[in-house]
mmCIF file of C-alpha atoms in Angstrom:
data_model
loop_
_atom_site.group_PDB
_atom_site.id
_atom_site.type_symbol
_atom_site.label_atom_id
_atom_site.label_comp_id
_atom_site.label_asym_id
_atom_site.label_seq_id
_atom_site.Cartn_x
_atom_site.Cartn_y
_atom_site.Cartn_z
ATOM 1 C CA MET A 8 83.397 80.947 -4.535
ATOM 2 C CA SER A 9 81.621 77.989 -2.938
ATOM 3 C CA SER A 10 81.879 77.469 0.791
ATOM 4 C CA PRO A 11 84.276 74.801 2.111
ATOM 5 C CA VAL A 12 81.294 72.736 3.323
ATOM 6 C CA ALA A 13 79.709 72.802 -0.150
ATOM 7 C CA VAL A 14 83.009 71.827 -1.767
ATOM 8 C CA ALA A 15 83.544 69.009 0.735
ATOM 9 C CA THR A 16 80.033 67.716 0.007
ATOM 10 C CA GLU A 17 80.712 67.884 -3.728
ATOM 11 C CA VAL A 18 84.005 66.036 -3.353
ATOM 12 C CA TRP A 19 82.288 63.344 -1.290
ATOM 13 C CA GLN A 20 79.624 62.918 -3.954
ATOM 14 C CA THR A 21 82.319 62.442 -6.600
ATOM 15 C CA ARG A 22 84.522 60.184 -4.445
ATOM 16 C CA GLU A 23 84.334 57.421 -7.053
ATOM 17 C CA LEU A 24 85.983 59.721 -9.594
ATOM 18 C CA LEU A 25 88.633 60.592 -7.007
ATOM 19 C CA ALA A 26 89.318 56.891 -6.457
ATOM 20 C CA ASN A 27 89.634 56.370 -10.218
ATOM 21 C CA LEU A 28 92.079 59.273 -10.530
ATOM 22 C CA ILE A 29 94.179 57.841 -7.698
ATOM 23 C CA ARG A 30 94.224 54.392 -9.298
ATOM 24 C CA LYS A 31 95.152 55.927 -12.641
ATOM 25 C CA GLU A 32 98.070 57.824 -11.105
ATOM 26 C CA LEU A 33 99.349 54.750 -9.281
ATOM 27 C CA LYS A 34 99.194 52.667 -12.468
ATOM 28 C CA VAL A 35 100.563 55.275 -14.900
ATOM 29 C CA ARG A 36 103.650 56.148 -12.863
ATOM 30 C CA TYR A 37 105.244 52.720 -13.303
ATOM 31 C CA LYS A 38 103.451 51.655 -16.489
ATOM 32 C CA GLY A 39 105.783 49.539 -18.601
ATOM 33 C CA SER A 40 108.285 49.252 -15.742
ATOM 34 C CA ALA A 41 109.587 45.779 -14.984
ATOM 35 C CA LEU A 42 109.858 46.474 -11.240
ATOM 36 C CA GLY A 43 106.667 48.517 -10.864
ATOM 37 C CA PHE A 44 105.913 49.496 -7.257
ATOM 38 C CA ALA A 45 109.288 48.116 -6.194
ATOM 39 C CA TRP A 46 110.717 51.482 -7.305
ATOM 40 C CA SER A 47 108.926 53.066 -4.341
ATOM 41 C CA MET A 48 111.191 50.917 -2.178
ATOM 42 C CA ILE A 49 114.356 51.030 -4.280
ATOM 43 C CA THR A 50 114.515 54.783 -4.940
ATOM 44 C CA PRO A 51 114.829 56.051 -1.328
ATOM 45 C CA LEU A 52 117.337 53.312 -0.480
ATOM 46 C CA ALA A 53 119.433 54.064 -3.576
ATOM 47 C CA LEU A 54 119.397 57.803 -2.860
ATOM 48 C CA ALA A 55 120.325 57.159 0.769
ATOM 49 C CA ALA A 56 123.330 55.119 -0.395
ATOM 50 C CA ILE A 57 124.422 57.858 -2.828
ATOM 51 C CA PHE A 58 124.039 60.726 -0.363
ATOM 52 C CA THR A 59 125.785 58.732 2.365
ATOM 53 C CA LEU A 60 128.709 58.035 0.039
ATOM 54 C CA VAL A 61 129.006 61.648 -1.145
ATOM 55 C CA PHE A 62 128.249 63.667 1.976
ATOM 56 C CA ALA A 63 129.193 61.341 4.848
ATOM 57 C CA THR A 64 132.153 59.545 3.240
ATOM 58 C CA PHE A 65 133.688 61.897 0.651
ATOM 59 C CA LEU A 66 132.764 65.361 1.967
ATOM 60 C CA ARG A 67 132.641 64.194 5.596
ATOM 61 C CA ILE A 68 129.838 66.443 6.802
ATOM 62 C CA PRO A 69 130.205 66.620 10.605
ATOM 63 C CA PHE A 70 127.477 64.451 12.029
ATOM 64 C CA GLY A 71 128.678 63.324 15.423
ATOM 65 C CA ASP A 72 128.042 59.892 16.885
ATOM 66 C CA GLY A 73 125.060 58.891 14.742
ATOM 67 C CA ASN A 74 123.910 57.116 11.604
ATOM 68 C CA PHE A 75 123.771 59.495 8.630
ATOM 69 C CA THR A 76 121.811 57.088 6.402
ATOM 70 C CA VAL A 77 118.935 56.718 8.872
ATOM 71 C CA PHE A 78 118.921 60.462 9.548
ATOM 72 C CA PHE A 79 118.788 61.201 5.815
ATOM 73 C CA LEU A 80 115.933 58.760 5.199
ATOM 74 C CA ALA A 81 113.873 60.203 8.068
ATOM 75 C CA GLY A 82 113.845 63.562 6.310
ATOM 76 C CA TYR A 83 114.086 62.593 2.657
ATOM 77 C CA LEU A 84 111.019 60.324 2.564
ATOM 78 C CA VAL A 85 108.831 63.246 3.598
ATOM 79 C CA TRP A 86 110.670 65.644 1.272
ATOM 80 C CA GLY A 87 110.208 63.225 -1.637
ATOM 81 C CA PHE A 88 106.471 63.083 -0.910
ATOM 82 C CA PHE A 89 106.260 66.878 -0.877
ATOM 83 C CA GLN A 90 108.406 67.419 -3.972
ATOM 84 C CA ASN A 91 106.753 64.741 -6.117
ATOM 85 C CA SER A 92 103.270 65.926 -5.151
ATOM 86 C CA VAL A 93 103.981 69.562 -6.023
ATOM 87 C CA MET A 94 105.882 68.745 -9.217
ATOM 88 C CA SER A 95 103.161 66.455 -10.546
ATOM 89 C CA SER A 96 100.366 68.833 -9.508
ATOM 90 C CA ALA A 97 102.003 71.823 -11.202
ATOM 91 C CA GLY A 98 101.117 70.626 -14.695
ATOM 92 C CA SER A 99 98.139 68.479 -13.757
ATOM 93 C CA ILE A 100 95.387 70.913 -14.770
ATOM 94 C CA ILE A 101 96.957 71.457 -18.182
ATOM 95 C CA ALA A 102 97.539 67.723 -18.650
ATOM 96 C CA ASN A 103 93.866 67.033 -17.888
ATOM 97 C CA GLY A 104 92.592 69.845 -20.100
ATOM 98 C CA GLY A 105 90.474 67.517 -22.228
ATOM 99 C CA LEU A 106 88.656 66.128 -19.188
ATOM 100 C CA ILE A 107 88.165 69.576 -17.662
ATOM 101 C CA SER A 108 86.719 71.086 -20.827
ATOM 102 C CA LYS A 109 84.199 68.266 -21.284
ATOM 103 C CA VAL A 110 83.071 67.187 -17.814
ATOM 104 C CA TYR A 111 82.220 69.179 -14.721
ATOM 105 C CA PHE A 112 83.612 67.941 -11.417
ATOM 106 C CA PRO A 113 85.371 69.594 -8.476
ATOM 107 C CA ARG A 114 88.740 70.551 -9.932
ATOM 108 C CA GLU A 115 90.363 69.938 -6.540
ATOM 109 C CA LEU A 116 90.096 66.233 -7.255
ATOM 110 C CA ILE A 117 93.050 66.422 -9.643
ATOM 111 C CA PRO A 118 95.758 67.724 -7.264
ATOM 112 C CA MET A 119 94.099 65.860 -4.384
ATOM 113 C CA SER A 120 94.419 62.547 -6.228
ATOM 114 C CA LEU A 121 98.098 63.205 -6.911
ATOM 115 C CA VAL A 122 98.852 64.025 -3.277
ATOM 116 C CA ILE A 123 97.044 60.886 -2.088
ATOM 117 C CA ALA A 124 98.864 58.736 -4.654
ATOM 118 C CA GLN A 125 102.203 60.138 -3.496
ATOM 119 C CA GLY A 126 101.090 59.451 0.066
ATOM 120 C CA VAL A 127 100.732 55.773 -0.846
ATOM 121 C CA HIS A 128 104.336 55.762 -2.070
ATOM 122 C CA LEU A 129 105.418 57.509 1.136
ATOM 123 C CA LEU A 130 103.754 54.839 3.277
ATOM 124 C CA ILE A 131 105.396 52.102 1.218
ATOM 125 C CA GLY A 132 108.775 53.760 1.669
ATOM 126 C CA LEU A 133 108.272 54.107 5.425
ATOM 127 C CA ALA A 134 107.252 50.453 5.687
ATOM 128 C CA VAL A 135 110.373 49.364 3.806
ATOM 129 C CA VAL A 136 112.857 51.379 5.874
ATOM 130 C CA SER A 137 111.154 50.875 9.256
ATOM 131 C CA PRO A 138 113.261 47.761 10.038
ATOM 132 C CA LEU A 139 116.378 49.908 9.547
ATOM 133 C CA PHE A 140 114.961 52.613 11.834
ATOM 134 C CA ILE A 141 114.136 49.997 14.487
ATOM 135 C CA TRP A 142 117.541 48.324 14.172
ATOM 136 C CA GLU A 143 119.503 51.566 14.480
ATOM 137 C CA ARG A 144 117.269 53.739 16.668
ATOM 138 C CA GLY A 145 115.126 51.277 18.617
ATOM 139 C CA PHE A 146 111.448 50.370 18.632
ATOM 140 C CA HIS A 147 109.182 53.134 19.933
ATOM 141 C CA PRO A 148 105.500 52.168 19.451
ATOM 142 C CA GLU A 149 104.417 54.989 21.744
ATOM 143 C CA LEU A 150 105.403 57.429 18.980
ATOM 144 C CA LEU A 151 103.044 55.948 16.358
ATOM 145 C CA PRO A 152 100.090 58.301 17.134
ATOM 146 C CA ALA A 153 102.415 61.309 16.869
ATOM 147 C CA ILE A 154 103.800 60.010 13.556
ATOM 148 C CA VAL A 155 100.254 59.681 12.183
ATOM 149 C CA VAL A 156 99.466 63.278 13.203
ATOM 150 C CA ALA A 157 102.732 64.463 11.638
ATOM 151 C CA LEU A 158 101.855 62.688 8.373
ATOM 152 C CA LEU A 159 98.449 64.375 8.319
ATOM 153 C CA LEU A 160 100.031 67.793 8.891
ATOM 154 C CA VAL A 161 102.587 67.419 6.105
ATOM 155 C CA ALA A 162 99.863 66.079 3.795
ATOM 156 C CA LEU A 163 97.730 69.140 4.512
ATOM 157 C CA PHE A 164 100.670 71.463 3.852
ATOM 158 C CA THR A 165 101.554 69.589 0.664
ATOM 159 C CA ALA A 166 97.960 69.681 -0.591
ATOM 160 C CA GLY A 167 97.874 73.454 -0.156
ATOM 161 C CA VAL A 168 101.142 74.037 -2.021
ATOM 162 C CA SER A 169 100.087 71.558 -4.721
ATOM 163 C CA MET A 170 96.781 73.369 -5.302
ATOM 164 C CA LEU A 171 98.620 76.696 -5.419
ATOM 165 C CA PHE A 172 101.093 75.603 -8.099
ATOM 166 C CA GLY A 173 98.409 73.647 -9.932
ATOM 167 C CA ALA A 174 96.438 76.887 -10.345
ATOM 168 C CA LEU A 175 99.386 79.200 -11.031
ATOM 169 C CA THR A 176 100.906 77.099 -13.817
ATOM 170 C CA VAL A 177 97.675 77.303 -15.816
ATOM 171 C CA LYS A 178 98.234 81.045 -16.169
ATOM 172 C CA PHE A 179 102.028 81.134 -15.916
ATOM 173 C CA ARG A 180 103.240 78.189 -18.004
ATOM 174 C CA ASP A 181 106.923 79.006 -17.443
ATOM 175 C CA LEU A 182 106.543 77.858 -13.848
ATOM 176 C CA THR A 183 106.772 74.250 -15.031
ATOM 177 C CA GLU A 184 110.321 74.977 -16.228
ATOM 178 C CA LEU A 185 111.273 77.033 -13.185
ATOM 179 C CA LEU A 186 109.872 74.676 -10.561
ATOM 180 C CA PRO A 187 112.657 72.011 -10.765
ATOM 181 C CA VAL A 188 115.235 74.728 -10.029
ATOM 182 C CA VAL A 189 113.128 76.052 -7.158
ATOM 183 C CA MET A 190 112.775 72.550 -5.733
ATOM 184 C CA MET A 191 116.514 71.889 -5.939
ATOM 185 C CA ALA A 192 117.285 75.112 -4.048
ATOM 186 C CA TRP A 193 114.488 74.371 -1.569
ATOM 187 C CA PHE A 194 115.930 70.897 -0.922
ATOM 188 C CA TYR A 195 119.379 72.218 0.023
ATOM 189 C CA LEU A 196 117.841 74.935 2.197
ATOM 190 C CA THR A 197 115.970 72.261 4.145
ATOM 191 C CA PRO A 198 117.908 70.320 6.837
ATOM 192 C CA ILE A 199 117.745 66.865 5.263
ATOM 193 C CA ILE A 200 121.430 66.100 4.643
ATOM 194 C CA TYR A 201 122.463 68.156 7.662
ATOM 195 C CA SER A 202 120.878 68.906 11.007
ATOM 196 C CA ILE A 203 119.976 72.234 12.574
ATOM 197 C CA GLU A 204 122.311 71.430 15.457
ATOM 198 C CA THR A 205 125.185 70.854 13.015
ATOM 199 C CA ILE A 206 124.627 74.285 11.438
ATOM 200 C CA ARG A 207 124.424 75.900 14.861
ATOM 201 C CA GLY A 208 127.685 74.307 15.979
ATOM 202 C CA ALA A 209 129.739 74.326 12.768
ATOM 203 C CA ALA A 210 129.360 77.910 11.585
ATOM 204 C CA SER A 211 130.750 80.976 13.385
ATOM 205 C CA ASN A 212 127.367 82.668 12.994
ATOM 206 C CA GLY A 213 125.421 79.434 13.299
ATOM 207 C CA ASP A 214 122.486 80.879 15.238
ATOM 208 C CA THR A 215 121.896 83.435 12.487
ATOM 209 C CA TRP A 216 121.856 80.705 9.821
ATOM 210 C CA VAL A 217 119.469 78.625 11.931
ATOM 211 C CA THR A 218 117.105 81.611 12.098
ATOM 212 C CA VAL A 219 117.292 81.978 8.308
ATOM 213 C CA LEU A 220 116.658 78.268 7.727
ATOM 214 C CA ARG A 221 113.625 78.321 10.003
ATOM 215 C CA VAL A 222 111.914 80.830 7.737
ATOM 216 C CA ASN A 223 111.503 77.820 5.446
ATOM 217 C CA PRO A 224 108.380 75.886 6.535
ATOM 218 C CA MET A 225 109.836 72.595 5.307
ATOM 219 C CA THR A 226 112.624 73.016 7.854
ATOM 220 C CA TRP A 227 110.043 72.549 10.604
ATOM 221 C CA PHE A 228 108.541 69.485 8.954
ATOM 222 C CA ALA A 229 112.018 67.984 8.453
ATOM 223 C CA GLU A 230 112.790 68.560 12.137
ATOM 224 C CA LEU A 231 109.418 67.094 13.090
ATOM 225 C CA PHE A 232 110.116 63.805 11.306
ATOM 226 C CA HIS A 233 113.798 63.689 12.195
ATOM 227 C CA THR A 234 112.867 63.904 15.874
ATOM 228 C CA LEU A 235 110.086 61.304 15.589
ATOM 229 C CA LEU A 236 111.964 58.772 13.433
ATOM 230 C CA TYR A 237 115.631 59.389 14.237
ATOM 231 C CA GLY A 238 116.016 61.487 17.374
ATOM 232 C CA ILE A 239 118.250 64.497 17.950
ATOM 233 C CA ALA A 240 121.300 64.735 15.676
ATOM 234 C CA LEU A 241 123.972 66.356 17.832
ATOM 235 C CA PRO A 242 127.048 67.933 16.177
ATOM 236 C CA LEU A 243 130.648 66.936 16.744
ATOM 237 C CA ASP A 244 132.114 68.219 19.973
ATOM 238 C CA PRO A 245 135.676 69.458 19.254
ATOM 239 C CA SER A 246 136.331 70.004 22.960
ATOM 240 C CA ASN A 247 135.732 66.329 23.731
ATOM 241 C CA PRO A 248 138.767 64.227 22.787
ATOM 242 C CA LEU A 249 136.758 61.032 23.159
ATOM 243 C CA GLY A 250 134.223 62.129 20.564
ATOM 244 C CA SER A 251 130.681 63.424 20.666
ATOM 245 C CA PRO A 252 127.889 62.091 22.875
ATOM 246 C CA PRO A 253 125.478 59.535 21.371
ATOM 247 C CA HIS A 254 122.450 60.981 19.623
ATOM 248 C CA PRO A 255 119.284 60.863 21.777
ATOM 249 C CA PRO A 256 116.684 58.354 20.493
ATOM 250 C CA PRO A 257 113.384 59.184 18.723
ATOM 251 C CA GLN A 258 111.064 61.267 20.872
ATOM 252 C CA ILE A 259 108.082 63.611 20.830
ATOM 253 C CA PRO A 260 109.073 66.988 19.302
ATOM 254 C CA ASP A 261 108.638 70.133 21.378
ATOM 255 C CA LEU A 262 105.429 72.162 21.327
ATOM 256 C CA ALA A 263 107.017 74.941 19.259
ATOM 257 C CA THR A 264 107.712 72.530 16.396
ATOM 258 C CA TRP A 265 104.177 71.123 16.544
ATOM 259 C CA GLY A 266 102.716 74.611 16.684
ATOM 260 C CA VAL A 267 104.663 75.968 13.712
ATOM 261 C CA CYS A 268 103.944 72.857 11.612
ATOM 262 C CA THR A 269 100.222 73.089 12.411
ATOM 263 C CA LEU A 270 100.168 76.801 11.538
ATOM 264 C CA CYS A 271 102.098 76.267 8.282
ATOM 265 C CA ALA A 272 99.812 73.388 7.285
ATOM 266 C CA ALA A 273 96.636 75.388 7.955
ATOM 267 C CA LEU A 274 97.849 78.569 6.241
ATOM 268 C CA ALA A 275 99.208 76.719 3.193
ATOM 269 C CA PHE A 276 96.020 74.713 2.739
ATOM 270 C CA VAL A 277 93.688 77.704 3.118
ATOM 271 C CA PHE A 278 95.783 79.927 0.839
ATOM 272 C CA GLY A 279 96.229 77.208 -1.793
ATOM 273 C CA TYR A 280 92.517 76.360 -1.636
ATOM 274 C CA VAL A 281 91.423 79.995 -2.064
ATOM 275 C CA VAL A 282 93.756 80.621 -5.011
ATOM 276 C CA PHE A 283 92.734 77.336 -6.643
ATOM 277 C CA ARG A 284 88.997 77.921 -6.228
ATOM 278 C CA ARG A 285 89.195 81.472 -7.598
ATOM 279 C CA SER A 286 91.112 80.213 -10.634
ATOM 280 C CA ALA A 287 89.063 77.057 -11.241
ATOM 281 C CA SER A 288 86.204 78.808 -13.039
ATOM 282 C CA SER A 289 88.520 79.819 -15.889
ATOM 283 C CA PHE A 290 90.440 76.523 -16.219
ATOM 284 C CA ALA A 291 88.260 75.251 -19.091
ATOM 285 C CA LYS A 292 89.019 78.396 -21.134
ATOM 286 C CA GLN A 293 92.736 78.518 -20.356
ATOM 287 C CA VAL A 294 93.653 74.876 -20.937
#
C-alpha cells in the first residue's frame, strides 16, 4: 500500500480529473430538472416544514421554549451531507467500472469527488437558511471560524465512511440494498429531531439513553452543529408553571464535543482510507 504522502502527491497530480468528476456529479444530479440547483435550497426547507408539522405540531415532541424548525435544520443539513455522500459513494466504484478497468488513476478520486460535490450542496443549503438562523437565533460572526473547523471535521469523517462503504460494496453487493435501511435507523438514533437534553429530561432512565446515543459518532457531530448554529435546546420544565427558560443562543461547544468529533473524524478517515487502499488493487477485476 502506498504511503499517504505518495497518494496525496498522486491526487494532486490528477487534480484536473478530480475537478472533472466533481463537475460531472454536480451536473448529473439535477440533469433534466427544471429547477436544477434550486433543489439544494428547496429540499431542506420542505423537509423542515414536514418534520415540523409531524413532530412539533401533531406528535408534540417536548421542545421547550425554542424554534423546532431552526433546530432541525441545524442538524439535518449536516446529516443530509453525510447520508447523501455515503449513499452515493457506496455504489460509485461499481458505477464507474468502465473507467476503472480502462484508465489508471487514484481510485480515491471517485468517493472524494462525491463528498466534495455534496459539500457544495451543503454550503448552498447553509447559505439559504442562514437568514432564518440569524432572524431566530441572532447574528454571531465570532462563531464563523468554529463553524469552518466543524465543517472540515464532518467532511473528514464523511470521507472516511464513504471510502469504507465504497470499497465494501464492491465485494458485498447486497450492501447497496441494506444501506438505506441502515441510514434510516441511523437517522432516528441521531439527535436531529430531538435534543440530548430532551431525552435526558423526558425519559425515566434518560441518562442511560443519552449514554447509548453517544456511542453513535453522528450524535456528537449533530450536537456540535446544533450548539454552533442553534444553541442549547433545553427540555420542558414541568415544575415551572410559567414554562421553560429560553434556549441559550449559539455558542462554542465544550472541549469534550470537539475532542470526540476530532477523534471520530481521524479514526474514520484513517480506517476508511486503509480499507479502500487495500481493496483498490482488485477493483478492476471485481467490477
